[in-house]
CSV table of C-alpha atoms in Angstrom, one decimal:
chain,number,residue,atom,x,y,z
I,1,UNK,CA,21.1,-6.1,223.7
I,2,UNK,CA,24.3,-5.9,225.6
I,3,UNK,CA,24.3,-3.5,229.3
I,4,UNK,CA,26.8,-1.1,226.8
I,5,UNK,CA,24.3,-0.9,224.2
I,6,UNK,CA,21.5,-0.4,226.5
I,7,UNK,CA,22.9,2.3,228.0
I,8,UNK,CA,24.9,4.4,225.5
I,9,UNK,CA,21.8,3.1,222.6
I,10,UNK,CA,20.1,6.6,222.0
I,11,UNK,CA,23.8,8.4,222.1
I,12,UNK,CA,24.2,8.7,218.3
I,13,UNK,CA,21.1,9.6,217.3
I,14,UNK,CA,20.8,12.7,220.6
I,15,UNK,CA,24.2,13.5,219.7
I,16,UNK,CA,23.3,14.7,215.9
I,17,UNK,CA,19.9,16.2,216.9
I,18,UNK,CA,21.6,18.3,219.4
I,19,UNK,CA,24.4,19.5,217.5
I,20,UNK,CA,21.3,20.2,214.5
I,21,UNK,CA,19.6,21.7,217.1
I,22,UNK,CA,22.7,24.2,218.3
I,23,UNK,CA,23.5,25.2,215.0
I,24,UNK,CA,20.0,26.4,214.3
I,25,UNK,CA,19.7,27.9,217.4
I,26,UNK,CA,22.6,29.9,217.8
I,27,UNK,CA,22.2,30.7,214.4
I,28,UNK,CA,19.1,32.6,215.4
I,29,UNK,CA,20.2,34.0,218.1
I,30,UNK,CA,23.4,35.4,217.0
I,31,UNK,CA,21.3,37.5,214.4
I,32,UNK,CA,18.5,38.2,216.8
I,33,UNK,CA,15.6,40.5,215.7
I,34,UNK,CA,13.2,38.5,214.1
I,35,UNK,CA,14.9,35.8,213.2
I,36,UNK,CA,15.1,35.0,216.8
I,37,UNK,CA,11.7,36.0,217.6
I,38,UNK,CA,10.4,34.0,214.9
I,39,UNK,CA,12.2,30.6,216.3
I,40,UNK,CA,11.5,31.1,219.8
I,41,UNK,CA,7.9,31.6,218.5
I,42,UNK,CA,8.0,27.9,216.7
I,43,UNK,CA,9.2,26.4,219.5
I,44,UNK,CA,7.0,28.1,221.8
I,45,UNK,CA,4.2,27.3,219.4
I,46,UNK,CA,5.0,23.3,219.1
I,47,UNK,CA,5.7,23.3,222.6
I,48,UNK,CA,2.4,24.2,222.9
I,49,UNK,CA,1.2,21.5,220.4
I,50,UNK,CA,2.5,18.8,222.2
I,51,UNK,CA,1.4,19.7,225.4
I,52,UNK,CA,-2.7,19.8,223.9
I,53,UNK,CA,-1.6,16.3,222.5
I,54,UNK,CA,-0.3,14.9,225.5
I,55,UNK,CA,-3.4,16.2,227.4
I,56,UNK,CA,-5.9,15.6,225.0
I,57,UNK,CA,-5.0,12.6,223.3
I,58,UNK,CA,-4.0,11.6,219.5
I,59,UNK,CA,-7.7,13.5,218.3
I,60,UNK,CA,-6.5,16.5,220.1
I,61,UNK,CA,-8.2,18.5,216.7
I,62,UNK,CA,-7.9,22.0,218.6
I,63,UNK,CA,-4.0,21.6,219.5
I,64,UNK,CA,-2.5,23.0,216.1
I,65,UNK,CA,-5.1,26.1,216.5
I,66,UNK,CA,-3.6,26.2,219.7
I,67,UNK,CA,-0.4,26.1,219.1
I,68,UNK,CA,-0.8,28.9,216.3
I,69,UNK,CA,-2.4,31.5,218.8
I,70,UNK,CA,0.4,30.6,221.4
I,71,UNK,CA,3.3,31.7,218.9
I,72,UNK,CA,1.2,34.8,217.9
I,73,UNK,CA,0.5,36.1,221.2
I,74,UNK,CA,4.3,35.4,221.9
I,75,UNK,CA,5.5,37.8,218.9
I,76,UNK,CA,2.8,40.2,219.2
I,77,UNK,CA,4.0,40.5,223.1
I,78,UNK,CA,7.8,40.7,221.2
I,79,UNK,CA,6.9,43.7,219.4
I,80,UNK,CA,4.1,45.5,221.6
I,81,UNK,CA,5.3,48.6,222.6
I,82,UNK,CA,2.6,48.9,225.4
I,83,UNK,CA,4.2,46.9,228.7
I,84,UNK,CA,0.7,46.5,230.2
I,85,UNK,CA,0.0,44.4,227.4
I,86,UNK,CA,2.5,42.1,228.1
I,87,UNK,CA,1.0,39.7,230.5
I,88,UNK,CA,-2.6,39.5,228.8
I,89,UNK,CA,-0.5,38.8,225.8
I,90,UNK,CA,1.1,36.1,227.1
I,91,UNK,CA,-1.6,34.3,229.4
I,92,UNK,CA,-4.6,34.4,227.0
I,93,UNK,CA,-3.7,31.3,225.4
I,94,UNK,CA,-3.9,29.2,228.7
I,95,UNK,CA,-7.6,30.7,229.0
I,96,UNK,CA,-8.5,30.1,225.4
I,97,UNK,CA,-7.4,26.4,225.7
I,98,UNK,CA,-8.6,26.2,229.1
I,99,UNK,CA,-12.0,27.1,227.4
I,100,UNK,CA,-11.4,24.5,224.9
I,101,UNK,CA,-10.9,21.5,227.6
I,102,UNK,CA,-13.9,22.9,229.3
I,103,UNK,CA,-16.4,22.5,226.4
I,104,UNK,CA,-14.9,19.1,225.3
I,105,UNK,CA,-15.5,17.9,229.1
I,106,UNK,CA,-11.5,17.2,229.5
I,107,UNK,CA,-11.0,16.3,233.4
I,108,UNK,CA,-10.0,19.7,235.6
I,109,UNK,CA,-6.6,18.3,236.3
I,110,UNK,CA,-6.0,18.1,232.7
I,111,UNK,CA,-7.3,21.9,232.5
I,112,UNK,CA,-5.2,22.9,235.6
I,113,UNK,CA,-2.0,21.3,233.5
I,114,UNK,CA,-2.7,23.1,230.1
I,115,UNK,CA,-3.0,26.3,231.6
I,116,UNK,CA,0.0,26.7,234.2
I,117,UNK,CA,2.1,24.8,231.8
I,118,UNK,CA,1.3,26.5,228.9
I,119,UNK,CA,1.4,30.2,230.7
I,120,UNK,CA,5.4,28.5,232.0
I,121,UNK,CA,6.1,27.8,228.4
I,122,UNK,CA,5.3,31.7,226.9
I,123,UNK,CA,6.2,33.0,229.9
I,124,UNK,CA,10.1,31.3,229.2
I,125,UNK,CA,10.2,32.1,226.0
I,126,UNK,CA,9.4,36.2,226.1
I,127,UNK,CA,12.1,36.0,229.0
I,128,UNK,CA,14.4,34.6,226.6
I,129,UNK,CA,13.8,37.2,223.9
I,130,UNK,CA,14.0,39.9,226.3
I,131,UNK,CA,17.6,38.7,228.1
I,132,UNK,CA,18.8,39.0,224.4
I,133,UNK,CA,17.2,42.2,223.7
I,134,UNK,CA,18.2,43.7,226.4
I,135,UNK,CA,21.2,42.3,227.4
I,136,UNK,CA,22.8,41.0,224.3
I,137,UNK,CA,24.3,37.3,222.9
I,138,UNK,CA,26.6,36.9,225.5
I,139,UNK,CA,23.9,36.7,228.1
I,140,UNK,CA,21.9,34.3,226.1
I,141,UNK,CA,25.1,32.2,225.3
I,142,UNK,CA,25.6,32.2,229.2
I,143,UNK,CA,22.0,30.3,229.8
I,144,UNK,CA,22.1,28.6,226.7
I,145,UNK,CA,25.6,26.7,228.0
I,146,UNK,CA,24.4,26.3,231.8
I,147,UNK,CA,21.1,24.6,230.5
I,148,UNK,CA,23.3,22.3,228.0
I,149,UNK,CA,26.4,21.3,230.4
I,150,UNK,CA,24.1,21.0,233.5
I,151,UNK,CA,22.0,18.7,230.9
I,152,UNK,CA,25.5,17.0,229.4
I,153,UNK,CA,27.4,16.3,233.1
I,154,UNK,CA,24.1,14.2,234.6
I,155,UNK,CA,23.5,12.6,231.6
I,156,UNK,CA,27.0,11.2,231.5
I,157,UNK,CA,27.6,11.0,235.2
I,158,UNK,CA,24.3,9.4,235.6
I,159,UNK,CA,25.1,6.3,233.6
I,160,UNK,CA,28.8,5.9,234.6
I,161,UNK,CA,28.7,7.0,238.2
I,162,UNK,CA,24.6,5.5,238.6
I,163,UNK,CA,24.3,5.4,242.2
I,164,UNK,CA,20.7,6.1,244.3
I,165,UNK,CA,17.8,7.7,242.4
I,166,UNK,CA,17.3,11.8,243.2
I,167,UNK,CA,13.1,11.4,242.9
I,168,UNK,CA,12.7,7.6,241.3
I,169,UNK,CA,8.3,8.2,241.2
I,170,UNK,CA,8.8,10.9,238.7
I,171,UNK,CA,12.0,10.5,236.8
I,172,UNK,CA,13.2,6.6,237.2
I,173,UNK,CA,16.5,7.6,235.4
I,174,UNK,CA,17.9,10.6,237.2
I,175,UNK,CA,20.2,10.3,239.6
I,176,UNK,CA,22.0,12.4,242.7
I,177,UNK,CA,25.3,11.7,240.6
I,178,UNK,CA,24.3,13.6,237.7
I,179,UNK,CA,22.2,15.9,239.5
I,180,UNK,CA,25.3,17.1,241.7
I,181,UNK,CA,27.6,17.1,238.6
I,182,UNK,CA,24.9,19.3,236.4
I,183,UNK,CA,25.6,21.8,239.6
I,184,UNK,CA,29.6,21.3,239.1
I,185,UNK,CA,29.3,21.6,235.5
I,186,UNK,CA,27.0,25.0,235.8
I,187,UNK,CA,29.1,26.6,238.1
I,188,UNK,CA,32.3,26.2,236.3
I,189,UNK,CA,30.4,28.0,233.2
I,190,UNK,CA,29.8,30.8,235.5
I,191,UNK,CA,33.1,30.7,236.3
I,192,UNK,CA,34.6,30.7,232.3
I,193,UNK,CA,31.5,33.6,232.1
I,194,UNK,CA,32.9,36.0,234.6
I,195,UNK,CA,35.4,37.7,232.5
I,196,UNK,CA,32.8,37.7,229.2
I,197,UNK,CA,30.3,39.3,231.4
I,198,UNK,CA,32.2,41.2,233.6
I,199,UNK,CA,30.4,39.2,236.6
I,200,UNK,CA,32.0,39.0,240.0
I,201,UNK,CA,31.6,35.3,242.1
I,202,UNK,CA,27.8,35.9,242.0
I,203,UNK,CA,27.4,34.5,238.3
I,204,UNK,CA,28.4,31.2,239.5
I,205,UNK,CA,26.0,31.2,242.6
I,206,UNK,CA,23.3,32.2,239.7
I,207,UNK,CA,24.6,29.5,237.2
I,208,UNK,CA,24.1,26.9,240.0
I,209,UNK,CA,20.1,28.3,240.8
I,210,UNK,CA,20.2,28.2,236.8
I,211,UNK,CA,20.9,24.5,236.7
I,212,UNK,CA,18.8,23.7,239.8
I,213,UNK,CA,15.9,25.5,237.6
I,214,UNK,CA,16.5,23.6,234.5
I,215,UNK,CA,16.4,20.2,236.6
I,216,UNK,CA,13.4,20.7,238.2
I,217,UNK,CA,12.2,21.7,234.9
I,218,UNK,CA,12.9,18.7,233.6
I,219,UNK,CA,11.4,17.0,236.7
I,220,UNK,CA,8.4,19.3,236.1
I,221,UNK,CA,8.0,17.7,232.7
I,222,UNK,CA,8.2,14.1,233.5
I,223,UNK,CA,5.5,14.1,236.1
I,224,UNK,CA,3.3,15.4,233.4
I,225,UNK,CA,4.2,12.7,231.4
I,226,UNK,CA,4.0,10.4,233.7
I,227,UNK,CA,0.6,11.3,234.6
I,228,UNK,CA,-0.8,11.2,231.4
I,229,UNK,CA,1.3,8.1,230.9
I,230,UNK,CA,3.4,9.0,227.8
I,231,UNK,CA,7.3,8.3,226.9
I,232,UNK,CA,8.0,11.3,225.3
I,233,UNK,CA,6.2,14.7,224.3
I,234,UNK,CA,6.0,13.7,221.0
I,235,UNK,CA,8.3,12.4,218.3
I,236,UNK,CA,9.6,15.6,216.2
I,237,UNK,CA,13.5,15.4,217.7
I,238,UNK,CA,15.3,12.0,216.6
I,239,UNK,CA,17.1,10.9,219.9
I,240,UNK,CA,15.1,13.2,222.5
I,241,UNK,CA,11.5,12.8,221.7
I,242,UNK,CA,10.1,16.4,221.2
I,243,UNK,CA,10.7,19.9,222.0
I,244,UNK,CA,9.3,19.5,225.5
I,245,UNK,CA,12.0,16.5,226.2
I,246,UNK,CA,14.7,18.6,224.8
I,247,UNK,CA,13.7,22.2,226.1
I,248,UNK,CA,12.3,21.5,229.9
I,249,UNK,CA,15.1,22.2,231.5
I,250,UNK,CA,15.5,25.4,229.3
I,251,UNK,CA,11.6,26.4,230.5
I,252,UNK,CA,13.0,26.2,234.1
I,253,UNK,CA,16.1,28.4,233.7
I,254,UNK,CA,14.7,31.2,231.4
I,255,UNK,CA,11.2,30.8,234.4
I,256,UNK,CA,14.1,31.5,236.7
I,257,UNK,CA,15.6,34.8,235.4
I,258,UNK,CA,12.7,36.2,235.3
I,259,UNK,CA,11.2,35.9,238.8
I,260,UNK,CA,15.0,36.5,239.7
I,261,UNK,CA,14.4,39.7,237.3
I,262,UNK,CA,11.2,40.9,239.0
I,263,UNK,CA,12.3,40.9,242.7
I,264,UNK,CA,16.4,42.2,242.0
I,265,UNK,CA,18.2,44.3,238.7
I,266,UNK,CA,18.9,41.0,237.1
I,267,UNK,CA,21.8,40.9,235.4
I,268,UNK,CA,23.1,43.7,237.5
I,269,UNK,CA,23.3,41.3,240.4
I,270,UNK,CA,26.2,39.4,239.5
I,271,UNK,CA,28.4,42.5,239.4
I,272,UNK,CA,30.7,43.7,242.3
């Protein structure tokens, strides 16, 4: 195989799953309600699933249970109409699979993993429902774009530009070329965002954390997978492995907004 083919190989194949991908999802989210609910509850759910598998091996028996509770505690959270329910909602899946590595004797580290990963990944996905409930499509179009330009400018920068590795132990591939032009490519959404969202100059600022999130989300991921020494998350997504390849970065931004959300009036902030 040529150095061309090597490194533009997978292009086809992540190019039509994406594009698959986008359609489905901004389908979904453009009606909202449950249709969106329902999706981001899937995800969530396989998310989940692939995480148990990655952690507990191809006999993982206990990870489709799993991933069923996950999804149901993230709709019945959706729905509940009691906020002090929210959390408890959204956290007792990491207990009840932290129960299940317990009695099947799975080492603590892979315990620790399950549950702060698993927690991340409802924890992203209610913030997402909410930014939309609350705050409309165009908000959710505004993540939705930083995750996937921040996502498109280092992949492409990264194999034309190359140059030295931004963390080589945990992610061989990524590099401070496309880690700088994910930043460039973020910010200039914030900037084609500021008249949609009536932002001032602080929507870029954000859409630059935004992208920094989604990177170390997907940094986040990788040393998961490297310590449990898988490729990818699973195979479900032709191109990108599985929902966890495709979606970490997406964990990290939406796990952004909503810490951003609990100390300031997030998306008031970017106003003025």
């Amino acid at each position: 195989m040529s150095d061309a083919n090597a490194k533009w190989g997978d292009l086809l194949p992540r190019v039509i799953s994406a594009i698959a991908l986008l359609i489905v999802g901004v389908g979904a989210i453009w009606l909202g309600g449950f249709w969106m609910v329902a999706l981001i509850a899937i995800a969530s759910g396989l998310m989940v699933w692939e995480l148990v598998r990655m952690l507990g091996g191809d006999d993982a028996d206990k990870a489709i249970p799993l991933a069923l509770i996950s999804g149901g505690a993230l709709c019945a959270a959706s729905y509940s109409p009691y906020p002090t329910t929210l959390l408890p909602l959204l956290l007792a899946p990491s207990f009840v699979g932290y129960s299940f590595f317990k009695s099947e004797n799975r080492p603590k580290a892979a315990r620790r993993l399950f549950m702060i990963y698993t927690a991340a990944i409802l924890l992203a996905g209610f913030s997402m429902i909410a930014l939309r409930i609350n705050f409309g499509f165009n908000w959710m179009a505004w993540v939705l774009l930083v995750v996937i330009v921040t996502d498109v400018a280092g992949y492409f920068a990264g194999r034309i530009i190359g140059g030295p590795k931004f963390w080589p132990r945990v992610s061989p591939k990524k590099t401070w070329s496309g880690t700088v032009a994910g930043w460039i490519g973020a910010a200039l959404v914030g900037v084609a965002f500021m008249g949609t969202l009536g932002g001032g100059s602080m929507l870029v600022i954000v859409s630059v954390l935004a992208a920094l999130a989604s990177q170390l989300g997907d940094i986040a991921e990788s040393a998961i997978k490297r310590h449990v020494g898988v490729k990818d998350s699973s195979n479900l997504i032709p191109g990108h492995g599985g929902l966890l390849d495709r979606f970490d970065g997406m964990l990290g931004a939406a796990l952004l907004l909503s810490v951003v959300g609990l100390i300031l009036p997030f998306p008031i902030i970017v106003f003025g």
